[in-house]
Backbone as ProteinMPNN parsed JSONL, in Angstrom:
{"seq_chain_A": "MKTKIIDWVKEWIADNLIFVLLMVLMFAGMQYLFYQESQALGAAAQQVEVLKLKISLTMEP", "coords_chain_A": {"N_chain_A": [[131.315, 67.59, 122.822], [129.747, 69.903, 122.477], [130.515, 70.721, 119.893], [129.633, 68.534, 118.502], [126.864, 68.766, 118.662], [126.531, 71.201, 117.329], [127.476, 70.463, 114.792], [125.491, 68.59, 114.162], [123.215, 70.252, 114.036], [123.954, 71.935, 111.896], [124.036, 70.027, 109.838], [121.365, 69.196, 109.823], [120.074, 71.568, 109.073], [121.203, 71.904, 106.532], [120.136, 69.669, 105.239], [117.395, 70.188, 105.369], [116.925, 72.71, 104.361], [115.477, 73.711, 102.14], [112.848, 73.165, 102.878], [112.586, 74.739, 105.165], [112.907, 77.28, 104.039], [110.665, 77.302, 102.323], [108.621, 77.226, 104.241], [109.01, 79.689, 105.508], [108.534, 81.424, 103.341], [105.85, 80.782, 102.8], [104.655, 81.641, 105.188], [105.213, 84.406, 105.066], [103.816, 85.047, 102.749], [101.186, 84.457, 103.533], [100.83, 86.341, 105.558], [100.999, 88.69, 104.052], [98.758, 88.404, 102.351], [96.74, 88.381, 104.285], [97.007, 90.972, 105.268], [96.322, 92.43, 102.955], [93.669, 91.602, 102.67], [92.511, 92.596, 105.021], [92.81, 95.314, 104.579], [91.141, 95.627, 102.356], [88.682, 94.933, 103.469], [88.38, 96.996, 105.298], [88.16, 99.183, 103.584], [85.79, 98.481, 102.276], [83.978, 98.56, 104.394], [84.045, 101.274, 104.936], [82.924, 102.272, 102.584], [80.346, 101.258, 102.846], [79.424, 102.717, 105.037], [79.402, 105.292, 103.926], [77.454, 104.928, 101.949], [75.237, 104.36, 103.596], [74.955, 106.829, 104.848], [74.34, 108.465, 102.633], [71.912, 107.309, 101.856], [70.358, 107.814, 104.12], [70.271, 110.579, 104.013], [68.846, 111.028, 101.674], [66.39, 110.033, 102.372], [65.313, 111.771, 104.137], [62.69, 114.114, 104.774]], "CA_chain_A": [[129.863, 67.512, 122.9], [129.176, 71.107, 121.884], [130.743, 70.697, 118.451], [128.79, 67.47, 117.948], [125.524, 69.349, 118.533], [126.612, 72.214, 116.266], [127.552, 69.73, 113.528], [124.174, 67.997, 113.903], [122.329, 71.342, 113.627], [124.361, 72.323, 110.542], [123.617, 68.969, 108.923], [119.907, 69.237, 109.737], [119.724, 72.754, 108.28], [121.581, 71.628, 105.151], [119.184, 68.694, 104.701], [116.02, 70.688, 105.367], [116.928, 74.14, 104.048], [114.397, 74.044, 101.214], [111.596, 73.151, 103.62], [112.576, 75.915, 106.036], [112.654, 78.437, 103.174], [109.272, 77.247, 101.896], [107.777, 77.603, 105.378], [109.158, 81.14, 105.692], [107.829, 82.069, 102.232], [104.411, 80.605, 103.0], [104.254, 82.518, 106.281], [105.241, 85.781, 104.574], [102.703, 85.182, 101.812], [99.925, 84.49, 104.283], [100.75, 87.638, 106.231], [100.719, 89.688, 103.013], [97.366, 88.256, 101.931], [95.899, 88.812, 105.399], [97.062, 92.429, 105.284], [95.534, 92.904, 101.828], [92.254, 91.349, 102.955], [92.04, 93.522, 106.051], [92.703, 96.621, 103.943], [89.95, 95.603, 101.502], [87.506, 94.945, 104.34], [88.268, 98.349, 105.837], [87.645, 100.046, 102.516], [84.39, 98.111, 102.046], [83.2, 99.079, 105.515], [83.947, 102.718, 104.752], [81.956, 102.492, 101.507], [79.015, 100.981, 103.398], [79.06, 103.859, 105.867], [79.073, 106.391, 103.02], [76.151, 104.616, 101.352], [74.202, 104.529, 104.623], [74.767, 108.261, 105.031], [73.641, 108.97, 101.454], [70.526, 106.838, 101.913], [69.662, 108.525, 105.177], [70.059, 111.96, 103.563], [67.794, 111.069, 100.66], [65.129, 109.631, 102.964], [64.782, 112.864, 104.949], [61.679, 114.937, 104.054]], "C_chain_A": [[129.21, 68.701, 122.191], [129.348, 71.105, 120.376], [129.904, 69.607, 117.784], [127.366, 67.985, 117.721], [125.511, 70.37, 117.399], [126.67, 71.532, 114.902], [126.201, 69.119, 113.174], [123.201, 69.06, 113.413], [122.671, 71.79, 112.201], [123.897, 71.29, 109.521], [122.098, 68.978, 108.735], [119.452, 70.413, 108.878], [120.054, 72.516, 106.812], [120.586, 70.666, 104.501], [117.796, 69.286, 104.502], [115.907, 72.155, 104.993], [115.767, 74.521, 103.14], [113.057, 74.08, 101.941], [111.481, 74.353, 104.553], [112.278, 77.165, 105.213], [111.208, 78.463, 102.7], [108.328, 77.653, 103.02], [107.828, 79.107, 105.61], [108.402, 81.892, 104.589], [106.318, 81.936, 102.37], [103.897, 81.524, 104.102], [104.194, 83.968, 105.81], [104.087, 86.016, 103.6], [101.367, 85.264, 102.514], [99.75, 85.817, 104.999], [100.403, 88.741, 105.235], [99.257, 89.616, 102.588], [96.399, 88.685, 103.036], [95.856, 90.33, 105.466], [96.208, 93.012, 104.156], [94.039, 92.735, 102.088], [91.72, 92.322, 103.996], [91.908, 94.94, 105.493], [91.442, 96.7, 103.09], [88.68, 95.649, 102.348], [87.295, 96.324, 104.954], [87.701, 99.311, 104.811], [86.17, 99.754, 102.242], [83.503, 98.641, 103.163], [83.025, 100.593, 105.396], [82.93, 103.046, 103.651], [80.53, 102.268, 102.007], [78.55, 102.155, 104.249], [78.669, 105.057, 105.005], [77.703, 106.164, 102.388], [75.014, 104.783, 102.356], [73.903, 106.01, 104.847], [73.997, 108.857, 103.851], [72.171, 108.553, 101.482], [69.736, 107.592, 102.976], [69.387, 109.978, 104.775], [68.959, 112.032, 102.514], [66.436, 110.705, 101.232], [64.515, 110.758, 103.81], [63.774, 113.68, 104.138], [62.148, 116.343, 103.783]], "O_chain_A": [[128.263, 68.545, 121.419], [128.417, 71.453, 119.65], [129.511, 69.747, 116.626], [126.742, 67.674, 116.706], [124.577, 70.396, 116.597], [125.999, 71.959, 113.963], [125.807, 69.13, 112.008], [122.439, 68.813, 112.478], [121.771, 72.003, 111.388], [123.415, 71.654, 108.448], [121.604, 68.792, 107.623], [118.55, 70.271, 108.052], [119.271, 72.885, 105.937], [120.234, 70.837, 103.334], [117.096, 68.918, 103.559], [114.89, 72.785, 105.281], [115.136, 75.556, 103.353], [112.219, 74.933, 101.651], [110.399, 74.918, 104.711], [111.492, 78.015, 105.633], [110.585, 79.524, 102.673], [107.341, 78.348, 102.78], [106.801, 79.73, 105.88], [107.714, 82.875, 104.864], [105.585, 82.883, 102.085], [102.828, 82.12, 103.968], [103.239, 84.683, 106.116], [103.455, 87.071, 103.629], [100.507, 86.058, 102.129], [98.646, 86.361, 105.042], [99.603, 89.625, 105.54], [98.59, 90.645, 102.477], [95.361, 89.285, 102.756], [94.797, 90.915, 105.694], [95.462, 93.969, 104.367], [93.242, 93.615, 101.765], [90.601, 92.817, 103.868], [91.008, 95.683, 105.884], [90.749, 97.717, 103.095], [87.715, 96.324, 101.988], [86.157, 96.768, 105.112], [86.861, 100.152, 105.131], [85.389, 100.675, 102.003], [82.398, 99.118, 102.906], [81.963, 101.124, 105.724], [82.161, 103.998, 103.783], [79.615, 103.002, 101.634], [77.383, 102.541, 104.179], [77.708, 105.76, 105.32], [76.891, 107.085, 102.299], [73.947, 105.29, 102.009], [72.748, 106.4, 105.015], [73.095, 109.669, 104.053], [71.289, 109.352, 101.169], [68.584, 107.964, 102.756], [68.365, 110.54, 105.166], [68.212, 113.01, 102.475], [65.415, 111.04, 100.631], [63.335, 110.702, 104.157], [63.981, 113.913, 102.947], [61.413, 117.136, 103.195]]}, "name": "protein", "num_of_chains": 1, "seq": "MKTKIIDWVKEWIADNLIFVLLMVLMFAGMQYLFYQESQALGAAAQQVEVLKLKISLTMEP"}
């Protein structure tokens, strides 16, 4: 029984290996892009804060 299940799992992996690899690659790519986007948003927020500070300093009498 145990070897029958193991053989079935091996056969399923062999049949669907390309799909499993594509899913893993898509997940890794999405995580990378999410990380890049969050880094860009953090940098943009920092730039906005700097600009707000510069504007507030120039508006002072």
